[in-house]
Each structure stands twice: as structure tokens, then as C-alpha cells.
Coordinates of C-alpha atoms (C1' of nucleotides) in Angstrom, one line a residue:
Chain A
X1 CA 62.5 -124.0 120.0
X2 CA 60.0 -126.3 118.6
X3 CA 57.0 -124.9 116.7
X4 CA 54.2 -124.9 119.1
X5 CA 50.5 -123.7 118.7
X6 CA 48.8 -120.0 119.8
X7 CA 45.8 -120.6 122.1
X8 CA 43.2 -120.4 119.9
X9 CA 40.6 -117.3 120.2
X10 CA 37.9 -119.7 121.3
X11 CA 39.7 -121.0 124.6
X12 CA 40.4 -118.0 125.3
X13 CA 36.8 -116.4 125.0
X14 CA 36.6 -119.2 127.3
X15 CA 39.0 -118.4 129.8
X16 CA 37.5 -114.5 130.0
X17 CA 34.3 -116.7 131.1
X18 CA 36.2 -118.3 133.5
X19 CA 36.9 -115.1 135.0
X20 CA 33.9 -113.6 135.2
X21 CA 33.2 -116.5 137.6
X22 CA 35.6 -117.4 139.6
X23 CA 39.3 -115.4 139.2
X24 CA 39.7 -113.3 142.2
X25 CA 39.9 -109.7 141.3
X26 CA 43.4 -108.1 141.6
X27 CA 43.2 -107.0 145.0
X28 CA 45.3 -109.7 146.1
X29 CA 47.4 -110.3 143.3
X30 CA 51.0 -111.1 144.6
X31 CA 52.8 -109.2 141.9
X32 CA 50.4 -106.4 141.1
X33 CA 52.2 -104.5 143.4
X34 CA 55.3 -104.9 141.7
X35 CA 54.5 -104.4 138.3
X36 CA 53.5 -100.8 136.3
X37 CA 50.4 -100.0 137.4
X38 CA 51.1 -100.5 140.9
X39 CA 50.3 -96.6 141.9
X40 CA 46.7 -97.4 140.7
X41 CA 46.9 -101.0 142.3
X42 CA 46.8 -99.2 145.4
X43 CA 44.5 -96.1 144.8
X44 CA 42.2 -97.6 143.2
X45 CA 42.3 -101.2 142.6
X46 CA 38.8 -101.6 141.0
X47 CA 40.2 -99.8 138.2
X48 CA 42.7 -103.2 137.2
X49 CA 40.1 -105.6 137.3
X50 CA 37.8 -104.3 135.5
X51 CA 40.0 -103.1 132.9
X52 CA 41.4 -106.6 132.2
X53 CA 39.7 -108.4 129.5
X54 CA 41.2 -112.2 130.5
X55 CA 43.8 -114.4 132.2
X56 CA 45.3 -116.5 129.6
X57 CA 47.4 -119.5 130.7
X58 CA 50.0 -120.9 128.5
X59 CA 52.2 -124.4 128.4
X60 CA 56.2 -124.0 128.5
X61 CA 56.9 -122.8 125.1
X62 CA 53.9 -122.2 124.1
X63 CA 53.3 -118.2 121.9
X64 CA 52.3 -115.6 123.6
X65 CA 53.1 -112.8 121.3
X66 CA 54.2 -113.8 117.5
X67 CA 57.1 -111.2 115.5
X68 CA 55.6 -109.5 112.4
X69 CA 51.9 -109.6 114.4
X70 CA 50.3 -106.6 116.0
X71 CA 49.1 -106.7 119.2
X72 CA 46.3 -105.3 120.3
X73 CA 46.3 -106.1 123.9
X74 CA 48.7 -105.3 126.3
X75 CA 49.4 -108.2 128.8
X76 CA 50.8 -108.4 132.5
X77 CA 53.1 -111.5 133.0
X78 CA 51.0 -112.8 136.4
X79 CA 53.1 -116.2 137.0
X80 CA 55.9 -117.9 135.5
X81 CA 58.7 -116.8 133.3
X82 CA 58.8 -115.9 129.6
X83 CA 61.2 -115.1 126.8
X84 CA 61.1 -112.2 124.3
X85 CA 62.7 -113.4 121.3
X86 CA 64.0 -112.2 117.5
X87 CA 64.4 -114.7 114.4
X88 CA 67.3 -113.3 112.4
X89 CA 67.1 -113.5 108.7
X90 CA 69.5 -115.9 108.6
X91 CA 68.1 -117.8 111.0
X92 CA 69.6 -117.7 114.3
X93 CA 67.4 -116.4 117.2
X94 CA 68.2 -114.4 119.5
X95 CA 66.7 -114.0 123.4
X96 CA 66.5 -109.9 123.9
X97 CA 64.9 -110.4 127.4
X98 CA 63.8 -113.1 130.0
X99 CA 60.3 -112.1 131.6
X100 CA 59.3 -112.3 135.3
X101 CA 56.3 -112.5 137.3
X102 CA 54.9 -108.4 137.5
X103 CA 56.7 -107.9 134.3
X104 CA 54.7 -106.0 131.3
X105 CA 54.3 -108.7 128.4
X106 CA 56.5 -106.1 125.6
X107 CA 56.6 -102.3 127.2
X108 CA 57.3 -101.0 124.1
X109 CA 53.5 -101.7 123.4
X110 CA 52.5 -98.4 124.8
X111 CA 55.0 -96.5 122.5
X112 CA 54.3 -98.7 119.0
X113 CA 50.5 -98.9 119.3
X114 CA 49.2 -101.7 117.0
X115 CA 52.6 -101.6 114.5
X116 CA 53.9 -105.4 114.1
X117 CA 56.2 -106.6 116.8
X118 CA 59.9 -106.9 115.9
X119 CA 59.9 -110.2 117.8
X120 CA 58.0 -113.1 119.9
X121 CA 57.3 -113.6 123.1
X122 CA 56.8 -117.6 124.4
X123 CA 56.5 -119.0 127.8
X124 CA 59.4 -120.9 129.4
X125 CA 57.6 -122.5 132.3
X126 CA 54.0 -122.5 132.7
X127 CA 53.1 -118.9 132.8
X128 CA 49.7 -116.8 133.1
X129 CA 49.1 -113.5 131.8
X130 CA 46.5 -110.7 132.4
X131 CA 45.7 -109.4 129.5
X132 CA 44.0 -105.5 129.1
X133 CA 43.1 -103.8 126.1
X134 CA 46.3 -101.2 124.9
X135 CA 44.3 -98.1 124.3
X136 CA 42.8 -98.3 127.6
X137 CA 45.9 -98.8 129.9
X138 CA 48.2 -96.8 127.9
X139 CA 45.6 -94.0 128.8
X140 CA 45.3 -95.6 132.4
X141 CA 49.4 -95.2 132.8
X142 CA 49.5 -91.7 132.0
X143 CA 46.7 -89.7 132.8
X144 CA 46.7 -89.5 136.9
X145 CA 50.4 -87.8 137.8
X146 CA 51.4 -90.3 140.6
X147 CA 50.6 -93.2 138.2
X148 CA 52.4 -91.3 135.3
X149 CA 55.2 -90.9 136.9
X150 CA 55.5 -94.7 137.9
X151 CA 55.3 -95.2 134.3
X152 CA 58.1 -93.1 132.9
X153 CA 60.5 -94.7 136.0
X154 CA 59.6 -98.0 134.5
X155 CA 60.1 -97.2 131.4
X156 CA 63.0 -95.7 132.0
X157 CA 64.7 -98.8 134.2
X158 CA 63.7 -100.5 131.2
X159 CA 65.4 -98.4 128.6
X160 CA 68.1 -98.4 130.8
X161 CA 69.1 -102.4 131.1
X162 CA 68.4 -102.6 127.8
X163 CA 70.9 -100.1 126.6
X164 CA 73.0 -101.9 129.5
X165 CA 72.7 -105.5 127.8
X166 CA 73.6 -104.0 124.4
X167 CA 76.9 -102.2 125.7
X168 CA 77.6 -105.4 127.5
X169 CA 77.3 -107.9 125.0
X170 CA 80.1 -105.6 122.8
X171 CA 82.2 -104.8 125.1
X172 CA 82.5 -108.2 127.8
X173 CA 83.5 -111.3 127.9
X174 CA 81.8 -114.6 128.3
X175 CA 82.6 -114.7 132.5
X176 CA 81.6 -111.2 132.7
X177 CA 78.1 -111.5 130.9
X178 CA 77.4 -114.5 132.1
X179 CA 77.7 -113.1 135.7
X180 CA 75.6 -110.1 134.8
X181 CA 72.9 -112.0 133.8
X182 CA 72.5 -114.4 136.6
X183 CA 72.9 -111.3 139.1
X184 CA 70.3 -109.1 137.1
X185 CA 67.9 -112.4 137.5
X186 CA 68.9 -112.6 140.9
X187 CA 68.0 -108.6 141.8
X188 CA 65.1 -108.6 139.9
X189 CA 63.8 -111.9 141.5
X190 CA 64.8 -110.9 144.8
X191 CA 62.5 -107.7 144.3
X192 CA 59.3 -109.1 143.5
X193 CA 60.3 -111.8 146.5
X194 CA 60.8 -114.4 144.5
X195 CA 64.6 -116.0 145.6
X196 CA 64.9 -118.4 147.9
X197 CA 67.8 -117.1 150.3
X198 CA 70.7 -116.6 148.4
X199 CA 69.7 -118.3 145.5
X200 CA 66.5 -118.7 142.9
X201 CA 65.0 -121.1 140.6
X202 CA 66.5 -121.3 137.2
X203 CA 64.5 -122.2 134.4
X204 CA 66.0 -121.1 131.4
X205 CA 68.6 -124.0 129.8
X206 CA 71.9 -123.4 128.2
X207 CA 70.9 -123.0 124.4
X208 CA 68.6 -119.9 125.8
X209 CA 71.2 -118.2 127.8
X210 CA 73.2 -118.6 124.9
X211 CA 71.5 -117.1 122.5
X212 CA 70.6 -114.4 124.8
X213 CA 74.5 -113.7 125.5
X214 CA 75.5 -114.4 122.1
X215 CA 77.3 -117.4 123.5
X216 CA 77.6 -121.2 122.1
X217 CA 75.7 -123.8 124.4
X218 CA 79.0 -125.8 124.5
X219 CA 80.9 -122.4 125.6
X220 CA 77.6 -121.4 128.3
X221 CA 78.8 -124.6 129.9
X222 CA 82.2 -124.5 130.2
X223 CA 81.7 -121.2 131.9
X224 CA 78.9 -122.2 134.3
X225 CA 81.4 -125.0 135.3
X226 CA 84.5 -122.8 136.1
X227 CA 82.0 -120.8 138.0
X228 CA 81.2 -123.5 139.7
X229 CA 84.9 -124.9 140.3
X230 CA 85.5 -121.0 141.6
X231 CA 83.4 -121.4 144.8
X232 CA 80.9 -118.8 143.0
X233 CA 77.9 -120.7 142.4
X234 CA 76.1 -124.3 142.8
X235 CA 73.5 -125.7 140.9
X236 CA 71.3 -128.7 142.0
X237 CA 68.1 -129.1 140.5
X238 CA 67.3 -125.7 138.4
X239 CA 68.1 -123.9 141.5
X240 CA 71.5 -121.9 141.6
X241 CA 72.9 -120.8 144.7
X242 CA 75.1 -118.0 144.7
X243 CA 77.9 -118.7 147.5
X244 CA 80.2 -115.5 146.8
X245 CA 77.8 -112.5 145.7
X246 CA 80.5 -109.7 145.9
X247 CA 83.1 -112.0 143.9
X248 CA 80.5 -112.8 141.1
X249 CA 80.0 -108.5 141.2
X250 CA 83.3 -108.5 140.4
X251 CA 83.7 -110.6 137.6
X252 CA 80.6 -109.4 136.0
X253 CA 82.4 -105.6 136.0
X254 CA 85.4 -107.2 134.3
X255 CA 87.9 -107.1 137.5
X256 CA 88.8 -110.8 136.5
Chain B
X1 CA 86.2 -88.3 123.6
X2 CA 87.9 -85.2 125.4
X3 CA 85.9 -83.5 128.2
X4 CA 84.2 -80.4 126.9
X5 CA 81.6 -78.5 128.5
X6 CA 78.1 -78.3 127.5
X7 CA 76.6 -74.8 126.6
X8 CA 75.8 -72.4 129.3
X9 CA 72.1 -72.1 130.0
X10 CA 73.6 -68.1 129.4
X11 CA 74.1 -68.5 125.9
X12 CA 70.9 -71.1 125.1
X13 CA 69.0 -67.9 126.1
X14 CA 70.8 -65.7 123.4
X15 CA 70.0 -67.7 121.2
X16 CA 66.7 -67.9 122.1
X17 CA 66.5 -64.4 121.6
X18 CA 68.2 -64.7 118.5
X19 CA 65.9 -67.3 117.1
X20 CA 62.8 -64.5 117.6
X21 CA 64.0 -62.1 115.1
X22 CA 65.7 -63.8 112.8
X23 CA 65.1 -67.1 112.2
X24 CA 63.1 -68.9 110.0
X25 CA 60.0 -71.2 111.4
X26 CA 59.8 -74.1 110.7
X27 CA 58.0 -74.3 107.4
X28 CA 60.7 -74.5 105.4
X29 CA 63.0 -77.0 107.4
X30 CA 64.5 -79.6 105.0
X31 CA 64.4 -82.3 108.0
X32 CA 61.0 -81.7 109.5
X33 CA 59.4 -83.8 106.7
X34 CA 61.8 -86.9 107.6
X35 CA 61.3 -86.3 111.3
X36 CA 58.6 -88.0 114.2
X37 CA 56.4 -84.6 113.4
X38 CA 56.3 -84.8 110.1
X39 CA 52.5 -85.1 110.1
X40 CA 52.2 -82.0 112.0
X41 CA 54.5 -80.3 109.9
X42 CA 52.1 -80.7 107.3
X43 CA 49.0 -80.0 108.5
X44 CA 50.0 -76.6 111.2
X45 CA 53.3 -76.0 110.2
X46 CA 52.8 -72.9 113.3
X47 CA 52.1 -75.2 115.7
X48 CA 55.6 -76.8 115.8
X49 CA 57.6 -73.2 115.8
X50 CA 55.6 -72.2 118.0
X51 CA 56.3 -74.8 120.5
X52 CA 60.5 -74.8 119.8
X53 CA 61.4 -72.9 122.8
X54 CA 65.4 -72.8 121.3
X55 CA 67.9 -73.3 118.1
X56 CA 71.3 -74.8 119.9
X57 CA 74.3 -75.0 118.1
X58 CA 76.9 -77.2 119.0
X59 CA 81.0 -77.6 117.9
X60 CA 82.1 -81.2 117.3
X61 CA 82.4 -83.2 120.5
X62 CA 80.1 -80.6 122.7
X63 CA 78.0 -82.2 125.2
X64 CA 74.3 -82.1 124.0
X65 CA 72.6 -84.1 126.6
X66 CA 74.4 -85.6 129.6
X67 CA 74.5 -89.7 131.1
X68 CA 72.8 -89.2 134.5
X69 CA 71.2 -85.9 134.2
X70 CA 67.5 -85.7 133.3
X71 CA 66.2 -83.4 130.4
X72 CA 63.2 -81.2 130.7
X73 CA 63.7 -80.5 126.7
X74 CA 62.8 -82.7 123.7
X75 CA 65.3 -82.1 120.7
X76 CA 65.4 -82.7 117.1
X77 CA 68.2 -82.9 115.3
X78 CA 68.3 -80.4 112.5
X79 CA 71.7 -80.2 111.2
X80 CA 75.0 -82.7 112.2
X81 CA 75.8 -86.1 113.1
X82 CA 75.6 -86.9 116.8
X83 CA 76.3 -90.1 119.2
X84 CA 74.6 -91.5 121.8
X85 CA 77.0 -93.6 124.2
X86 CA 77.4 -94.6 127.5
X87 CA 80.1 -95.0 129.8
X88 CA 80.3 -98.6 131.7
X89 CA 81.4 -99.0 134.9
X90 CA 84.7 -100.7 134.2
X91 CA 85.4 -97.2 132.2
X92 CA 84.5 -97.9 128.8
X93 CA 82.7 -96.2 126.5
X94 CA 79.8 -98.6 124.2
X95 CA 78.4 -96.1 121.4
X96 CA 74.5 -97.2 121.2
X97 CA 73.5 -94.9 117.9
X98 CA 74.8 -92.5 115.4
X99 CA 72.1 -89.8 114.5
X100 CA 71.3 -87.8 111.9
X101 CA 69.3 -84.8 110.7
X102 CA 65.5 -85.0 111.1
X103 CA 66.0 -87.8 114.1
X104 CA 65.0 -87.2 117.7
X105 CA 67.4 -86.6 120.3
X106 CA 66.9 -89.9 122.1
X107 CA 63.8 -90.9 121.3
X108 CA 63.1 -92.6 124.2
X109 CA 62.1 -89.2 126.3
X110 CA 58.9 -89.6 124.9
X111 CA 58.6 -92.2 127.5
X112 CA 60.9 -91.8 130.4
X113 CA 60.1 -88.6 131.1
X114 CA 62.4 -86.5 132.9
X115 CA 64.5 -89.6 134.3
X116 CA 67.9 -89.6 134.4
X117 CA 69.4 -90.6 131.0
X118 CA 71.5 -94.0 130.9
X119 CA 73.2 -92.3 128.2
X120 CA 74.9 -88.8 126.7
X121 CA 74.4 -87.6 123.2
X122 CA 77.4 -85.2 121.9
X123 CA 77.8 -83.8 118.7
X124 CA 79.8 -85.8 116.3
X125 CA 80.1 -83.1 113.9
X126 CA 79.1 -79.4 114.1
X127 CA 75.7 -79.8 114.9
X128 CA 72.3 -77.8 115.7
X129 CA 69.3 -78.3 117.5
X130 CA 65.5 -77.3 118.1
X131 CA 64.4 -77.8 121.5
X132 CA 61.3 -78.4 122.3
X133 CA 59.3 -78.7 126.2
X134 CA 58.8 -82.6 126.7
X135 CA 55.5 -82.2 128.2
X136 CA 54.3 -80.5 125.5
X137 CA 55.4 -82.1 122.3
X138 CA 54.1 -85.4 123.6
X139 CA 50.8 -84.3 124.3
X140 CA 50.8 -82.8 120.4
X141 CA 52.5 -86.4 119.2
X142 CA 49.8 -88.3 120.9
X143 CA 47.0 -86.3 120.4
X144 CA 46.2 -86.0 116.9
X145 CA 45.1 -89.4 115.2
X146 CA 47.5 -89.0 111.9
X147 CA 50.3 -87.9 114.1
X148 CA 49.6 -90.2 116.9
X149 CA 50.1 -93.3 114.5
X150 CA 53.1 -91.7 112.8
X151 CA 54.9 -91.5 116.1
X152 CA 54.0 -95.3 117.0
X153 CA 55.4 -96.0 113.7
X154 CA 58.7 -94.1 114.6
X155 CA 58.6 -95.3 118.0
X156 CA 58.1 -99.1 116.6
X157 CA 60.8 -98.9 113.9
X158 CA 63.4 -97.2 116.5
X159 CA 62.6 -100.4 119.1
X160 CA 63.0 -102.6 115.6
X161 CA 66.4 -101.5 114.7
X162 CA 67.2 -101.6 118.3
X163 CA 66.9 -105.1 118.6
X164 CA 68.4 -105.9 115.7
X165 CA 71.7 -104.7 116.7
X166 CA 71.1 -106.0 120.0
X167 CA 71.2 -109.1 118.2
X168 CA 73.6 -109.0 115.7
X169 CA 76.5 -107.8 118.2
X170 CA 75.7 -111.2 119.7
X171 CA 75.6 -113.4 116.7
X172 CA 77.3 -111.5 113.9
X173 CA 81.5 -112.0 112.4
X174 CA 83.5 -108.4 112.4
X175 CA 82.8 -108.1 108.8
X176 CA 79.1 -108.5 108.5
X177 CA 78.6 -106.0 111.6
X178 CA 80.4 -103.3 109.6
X179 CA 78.5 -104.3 106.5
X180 CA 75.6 -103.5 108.6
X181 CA 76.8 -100.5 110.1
X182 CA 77.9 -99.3 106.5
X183 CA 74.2 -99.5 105.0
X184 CA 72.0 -98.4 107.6
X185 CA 73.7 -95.1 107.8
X186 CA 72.9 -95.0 103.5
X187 CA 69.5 -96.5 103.8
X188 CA 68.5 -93.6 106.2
X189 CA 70.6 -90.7 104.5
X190 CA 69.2 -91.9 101.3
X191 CA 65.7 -91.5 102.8
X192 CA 66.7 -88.0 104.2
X193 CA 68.2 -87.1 100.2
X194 CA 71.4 -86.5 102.1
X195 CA 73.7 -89.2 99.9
X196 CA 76.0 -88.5 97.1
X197 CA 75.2 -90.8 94.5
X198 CA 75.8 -94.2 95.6
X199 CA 77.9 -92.7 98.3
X200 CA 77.7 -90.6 101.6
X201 CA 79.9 -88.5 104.0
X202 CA 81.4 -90.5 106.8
X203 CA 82.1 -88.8 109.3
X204 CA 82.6 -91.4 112.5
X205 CA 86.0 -92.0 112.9
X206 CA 87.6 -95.7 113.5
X207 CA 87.4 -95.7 117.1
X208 CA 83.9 -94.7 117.1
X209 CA 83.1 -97.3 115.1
X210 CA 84.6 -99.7 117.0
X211 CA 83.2 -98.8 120.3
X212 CA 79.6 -98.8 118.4
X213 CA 80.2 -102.6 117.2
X214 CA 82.0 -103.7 119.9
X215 CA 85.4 -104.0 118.3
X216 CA 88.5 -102.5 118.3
X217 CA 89.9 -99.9 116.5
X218 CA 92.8 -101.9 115.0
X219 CA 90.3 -104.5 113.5
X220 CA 87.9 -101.7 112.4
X221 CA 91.0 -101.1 110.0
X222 CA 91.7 -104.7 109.1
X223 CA 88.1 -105.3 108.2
X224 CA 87.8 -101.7 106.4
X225 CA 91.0 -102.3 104.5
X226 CA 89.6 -106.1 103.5
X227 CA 86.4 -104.9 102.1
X228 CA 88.5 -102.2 100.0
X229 CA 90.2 -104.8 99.0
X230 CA 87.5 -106.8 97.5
X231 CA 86.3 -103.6 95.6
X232 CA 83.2 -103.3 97.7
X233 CA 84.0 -100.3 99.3
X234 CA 86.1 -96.7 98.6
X235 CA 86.3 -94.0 100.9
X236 CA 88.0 -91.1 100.0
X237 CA 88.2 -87.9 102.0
X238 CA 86.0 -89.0 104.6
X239 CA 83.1 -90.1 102.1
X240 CA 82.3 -93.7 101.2
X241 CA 81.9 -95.1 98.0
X242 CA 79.5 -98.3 97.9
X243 CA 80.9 -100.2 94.9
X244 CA 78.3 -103.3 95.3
X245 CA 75.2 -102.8 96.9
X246 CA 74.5 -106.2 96.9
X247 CA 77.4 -108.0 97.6
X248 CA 77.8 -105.7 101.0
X249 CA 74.0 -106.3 102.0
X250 CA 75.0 -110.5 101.1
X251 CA 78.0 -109.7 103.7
X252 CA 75.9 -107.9 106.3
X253 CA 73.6 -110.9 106.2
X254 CA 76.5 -113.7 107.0
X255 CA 75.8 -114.9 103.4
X256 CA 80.3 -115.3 103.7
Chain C
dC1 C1' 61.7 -148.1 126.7
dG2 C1' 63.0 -145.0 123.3
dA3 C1' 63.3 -140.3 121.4
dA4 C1' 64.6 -135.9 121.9
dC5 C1' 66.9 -132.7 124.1
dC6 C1' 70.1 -130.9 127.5
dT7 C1' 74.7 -131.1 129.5
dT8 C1' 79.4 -132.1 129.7
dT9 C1' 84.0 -132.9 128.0
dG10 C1' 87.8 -133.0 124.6
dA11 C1' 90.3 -131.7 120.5
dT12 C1' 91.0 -128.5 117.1
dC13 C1' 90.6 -124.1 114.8
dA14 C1' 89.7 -119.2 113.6
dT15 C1' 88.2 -114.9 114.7
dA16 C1' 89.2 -111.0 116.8
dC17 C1' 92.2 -108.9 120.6
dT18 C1' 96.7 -107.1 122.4
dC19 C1' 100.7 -104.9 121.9
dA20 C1' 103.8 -102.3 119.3
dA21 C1' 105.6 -99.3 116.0
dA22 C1' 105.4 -96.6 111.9
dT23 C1' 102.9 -93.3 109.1
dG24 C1' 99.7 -89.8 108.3
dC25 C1' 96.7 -86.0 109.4
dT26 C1' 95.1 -81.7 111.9
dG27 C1' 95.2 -78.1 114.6
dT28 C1' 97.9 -75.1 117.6
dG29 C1' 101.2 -72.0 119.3
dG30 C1' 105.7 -70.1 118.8
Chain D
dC1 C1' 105.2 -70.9 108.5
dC2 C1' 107.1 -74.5 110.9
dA3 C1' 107.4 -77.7 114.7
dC4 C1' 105.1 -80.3 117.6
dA5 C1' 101.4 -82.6 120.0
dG6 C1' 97.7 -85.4 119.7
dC7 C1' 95.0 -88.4 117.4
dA8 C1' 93.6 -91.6 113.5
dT9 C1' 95.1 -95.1 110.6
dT10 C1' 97.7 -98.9 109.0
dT11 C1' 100.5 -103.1 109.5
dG12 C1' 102.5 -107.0 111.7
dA13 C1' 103.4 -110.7 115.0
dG14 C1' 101.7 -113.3 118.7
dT15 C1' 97.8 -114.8 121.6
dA16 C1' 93.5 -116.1 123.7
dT17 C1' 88.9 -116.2 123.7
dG18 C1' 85.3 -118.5 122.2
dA19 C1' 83.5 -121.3 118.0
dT20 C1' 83.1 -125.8 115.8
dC21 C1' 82.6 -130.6 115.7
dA22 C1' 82.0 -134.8 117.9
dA23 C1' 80.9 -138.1 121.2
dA24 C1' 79.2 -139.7 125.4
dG25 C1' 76.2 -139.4 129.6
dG26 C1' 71.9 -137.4 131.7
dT27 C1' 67.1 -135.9 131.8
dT28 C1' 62.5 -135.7 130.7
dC29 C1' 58.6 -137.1 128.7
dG30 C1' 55.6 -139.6 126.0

DNA sequence: CGAACCTTTGATCATACTCAAATGCTGTGG
DNA sequence: CCACAGCATTTGAGTATGATCAAAGGTTCG
């Protein structure tokens, strides 16, 4: 990852400007409805867009949220994807999570408050991201039931993968994580409506999915490739295909 | 991990019964000052035995909380190792935390609510527990200022340590995992007064250890037996000895 | 057009797994 | 109290998965 700049505090007074002129309010927000506060999307969506503070637009690669730094806003990924990310001390990075469109921008900044973050966060495409102040939606996200209990099953599905990824890397082999990760992508895009058939747009390159599976880039490709040679998959122009869903199931589980 | 079968609700209510006449509150508890209500503790020491609904005992192995089943009941640990593992789909067992006196029992309730766990806790060794109402005990974690940012802190430092063994099962060698492994348990039993010196009780066994590091048990004993061997390590009847400090936190960090 | 990075492929190597068997430890029931 | 079952530990030999290193195309972007 090459070093890039934050957006600077000015541009980004700038862009909550911008907002107050011209960004639509959240009524129609394509992937409001998929994200956490959806409940009170629905009931009340006044409520969103007036508790947003700014829409922030960042470059590929650009920071969104820098390890060792509090945060203390809590942001909603509106477009593109991102990457949550951890510098080891001895210098190796690792990718804990790839972001999509209606995803939260760090979940864990309802539980940690204002506490420095364990690890970044960076756009990987061109990405957008509504940005609300913590206090304020933390409170939002738990004080009317319906809406509470939205929260918890998020935070729970998240708890849940996560603890899924960390058994996973122990306990697979390359094949089978490799095949996890492009199905979870593939589930989570298709939720949010965001595939194309059987197949998606793939962004991330092979040094990321590596150090997200605890791979080598040189290994990632050799087992793309033998995917590929299987009938399983097809790749043309960051778009994979997936040709044999219930096979690539299968691997991913370890039954080959 | 034999099948045993997790205390009848029959005999939680003895001891709940129990608990009213004879035992102690919670002034006095040697773990409450290392645990998430610490802050509490200190300022209303009534208001936390007031809210423990139960004292649980448990013998080594016993079920504490179940993978699948949701939990109305927030526990602290107050005396005993436990686990917290999942079982994969392909049948194996990935072991995501060791914990030990003063932590919660799953942390994480806090925030999923009363989801159904991705996970089971069992005791490792004997083991007891105060229960407390989820509902409840969050409101009293959150409320207070002090105590409110002492539970982000916990919260922030449990997603921290998280991560990091997220990422070093991806990027760390057999040796430096279990170097790891090794001296988090004696940085946080030192914390809690509960080492011997420059040494500890160990209770995990081999394959325990392995399915927590993603190993297996035969290498667990290869790597154990190496480090022995360079006189970094002794363990004698179940307790280990840490010969150099530094050298095994070099290790852990891949500095060989 | 060139630089930088991604991807692919090949050859070689080591880490960690598998399988197997021997030994030790612990608790249980006869 | 001993015998035995069941598990943990140790060790060894053989193996394969995935790492390392290197070099050659392909992209993308300035």
C-alpha cells in the first residue's frame, strides 16, 4: 500500500457545505436499507439525514480511518468498497475485512467509543461515506426496540463471520479459504443487489486477498488458476463469474 | 471434548437460593477489581450484588454457554479457566479464547443481545460464575460516565487482541504463535496477581492448544519440546516456567 | 513511453501435517 | 489395589502444502 494522504479537515468542512446544498437526503439512498439503521430508515427517515454531519468522498487508497487514532465519528460506507487493515509490528499487514456498499465504516465503534483503533480503514475503489457523529447514533441504534434489535442481529452477524474467518484461517487450506471468501463476497453482494447474475465485480488484487487469507500473492494465483482450470470460476476484466456454485460450496467446507 | 450436559435450570435455582444466605457480596471479590465493572465495584459495591441473579459452579468440561443457543444472562468469570470454541461445519473444533478470572463470559453479549451464539464457552477447569440479566448490566455499564469509558476501554482492547490473533494465525511460523500464546496468558495473569513468580499454572492441554493456534497436537509437542530445549521454557506439573522473558517475546515477534 | 505494480509460471525448499507406535498419566470399576 | 480404558504426550519417518526467489509478460497510469 503506498502512503497516501487523509482528506484534510478543510475539504471536508467543504463537502458538509456541499450537502447542505445539494446531496439528496437519505430517502432514496440505495443501500440505506441495507445497512444498520435501516429500521429507522423506514420509520422515520428524517431522523438519518439530519443526524449526518457529511459525505466524504475518497480516491482508491486513500485513509479513511488511521490505526492508533480515535474516531469520533461513525461512518456508513455509501458507495464503493474498502478495506479494514492491521500493521503488524514486524511489518506485515494484514486485511481483517473487505467493506461493502451499506456496510458500517468499523462496528466496533459503538462498543470502543473514542479508544484508538487497532487498525485502518482505506478505500479500494472510489468510495463515499456518510459520516454521523458516534454518541448520537450509538444512542440512535439502541434506544427505540425495533431499531435495537436490528442492531444486536448486526452485530451479531458480524461477530459471527468474524469468529468464522479466524477459525477458518487455522483450520483450512488455501482452496478452501480462498473459496469462502469469494462466496462470502458473493452472498453479501448479492444481498445489497449488487452481483451481476452469477457473478460480481472484483476489485480487490492478489497481494490484498493474500494478506487477508494469510496467503503469498504467488500462492493466491496459483489457486485462482486451478479454480479456474476446474470449471469453477472465470475471470475477465475484474469480474468473476462463478460457473459451479454448489462445487465451489464444497471446496470451501473442505470436501476436496 | 466429551459431551456433558450443562447444569439443570433445577439446580442454578438452588444455588440461587444458596447464594441468599450464605454468600458473600461482592465487596470482597478478588476478580471484580480486574473485571469490565471494576469502576462500579468501587464506587456501589451493592449495586453489582444486587444485580447477580446466580453463583454457577461448573466441573471441568461442563457446558457454560451453548453454540446456537442465545443467553438471556451476562456472566463473569469468578474462579477457573474456560474456552470459547466453535465447531465448523466440516466437524472441527477452532478454540477462539482461553479465559480467565475477572473476564466476561463472551464479551460480546454486550452487543448481540440475546442472538444465538456462534460459539460455546465450557469450563476448562473447575470453574464458577456470577450471572448477571443482560439488559440490566448493560444499562449500568453504559450509563455512568467512569464506568461507561471503562467498558469502551475493555470492549476496545478485547476487539484489539482479537485482531491480532486474527492476524498472526495468518502470518505467524508455529513457534512464534506459541510464543504468543505463552505470554498473553502471563501478561493477563500477572495483571490479575494470579502468576507464580516468573511462572503460572497451565492448565490447557496440547490439543487445546493446537486447535486454538490452528495446529496440531503432534507439532504443539515438537515446538514445546524445542523451546525447552533452548532453555526458554520449563513446565513442570502443569505450570510453566518462563526462563527468558525476552528472548520468548523476540520469538513471538518473528525476530527468528 | 516508461515506471510501477499486478499476474503468471517455474524451480526449489521448509514448515508443518499425517500416520504410526510407544510411553506416560489419570480416573474408574472390579 | 490393581487392571484397564482413555487420553495426553513424545518421537520418528515420510509427505505435501504453501513459501521463497526469480524472471517474464501484462496492466495501468502519469
Amino acid at each position: 500500500m503506498t502512503d497516501s494522504r487523509s482528506k484534510s479537515s478543510n475539504s471536508l468542512l467543504i463537502e458538509k457545505e456541499r450537502r447542505r446544498n445539494s446531496l439528496p437526503d437519505c430517502t432514496y439512498c440505495p443501500n440505506a436499507k441495507f445497512g444498520i439503521y435501516s429500521t429507522t430508515q423506514k420509520s422515520n427517515p428524517e431522523l438519518v439525514s439530519q443526524l449526518r454531519t457529511s459525505v466524504v468522498m475518497y480516491q482508491s487508497d486513500q485513509i479513511i480511518l488511521k490505526q492508533g487514532e480515535p474516531s469520533k465519528q461513525f461512518g456508513s460506507l455509501r458507495s464503493g468498497w474498502a478495506i479494514v487493515h492491521k500493521t503488524l509490528e514486524n511489518g506485515r499487514r494484514h486485511i481483517l475485512a473487505f467493506l461493502l456498499p451499506g456496510d458500517a465504516v468499523v462496528l466496533d465503534l459503538l462498543a470502543i467509543g473514542s479508544n484508538p483503533l487497532p487498525y485502518s480503514v482505506n478505500a479500494l475503489t472510489p468510495a463515499s461515506v456518510c459520516w454521523f457523529p458516534t454518541e448520537r447514533i450509538s444512542h440512535l441504534l439502541r434506544h427505540e426496540k425495533e431499531q435495537r434489535r436490528e442492531t444486536q442481529f448486526w452485530m451479531s452477524y458480524y461477530v459471527s463471520t468474524f469468529s468464522l474467518r479466524t477459525s477458518m484461517i487455522g483450520h483450512s487450506t488455501a482452496t478452501a479459504r480462498l473459496a469462502e471468501f469469494i462466496l462470502e463476497l458473493f452472498t453479501r453482494l448479492r444481498y445489497r443487489n449488487l452481483t451481476k447474475g452469477d457473478g460480481y465485480e472484483f476489485p480487490p488484487t492478489q497481494p490484498q486477498i493474500a494478506d487477508c487469507l494469510g496467503l503469498t500473492p504467488a500462492y493466491v494465483s496459483m489457486t485462482m488458476s486451478s479454480l479456474r482450470k476446474r470449471g469453477i470460476l472465470e475471470i475477465h476484466d475484474r469480474t468473476i463469474k462463478i460457473l459451479d456454485e454448489r462445487e465451489l460450496y464444497k471446496i470451501a467446507n473442505g470436501q476436496n
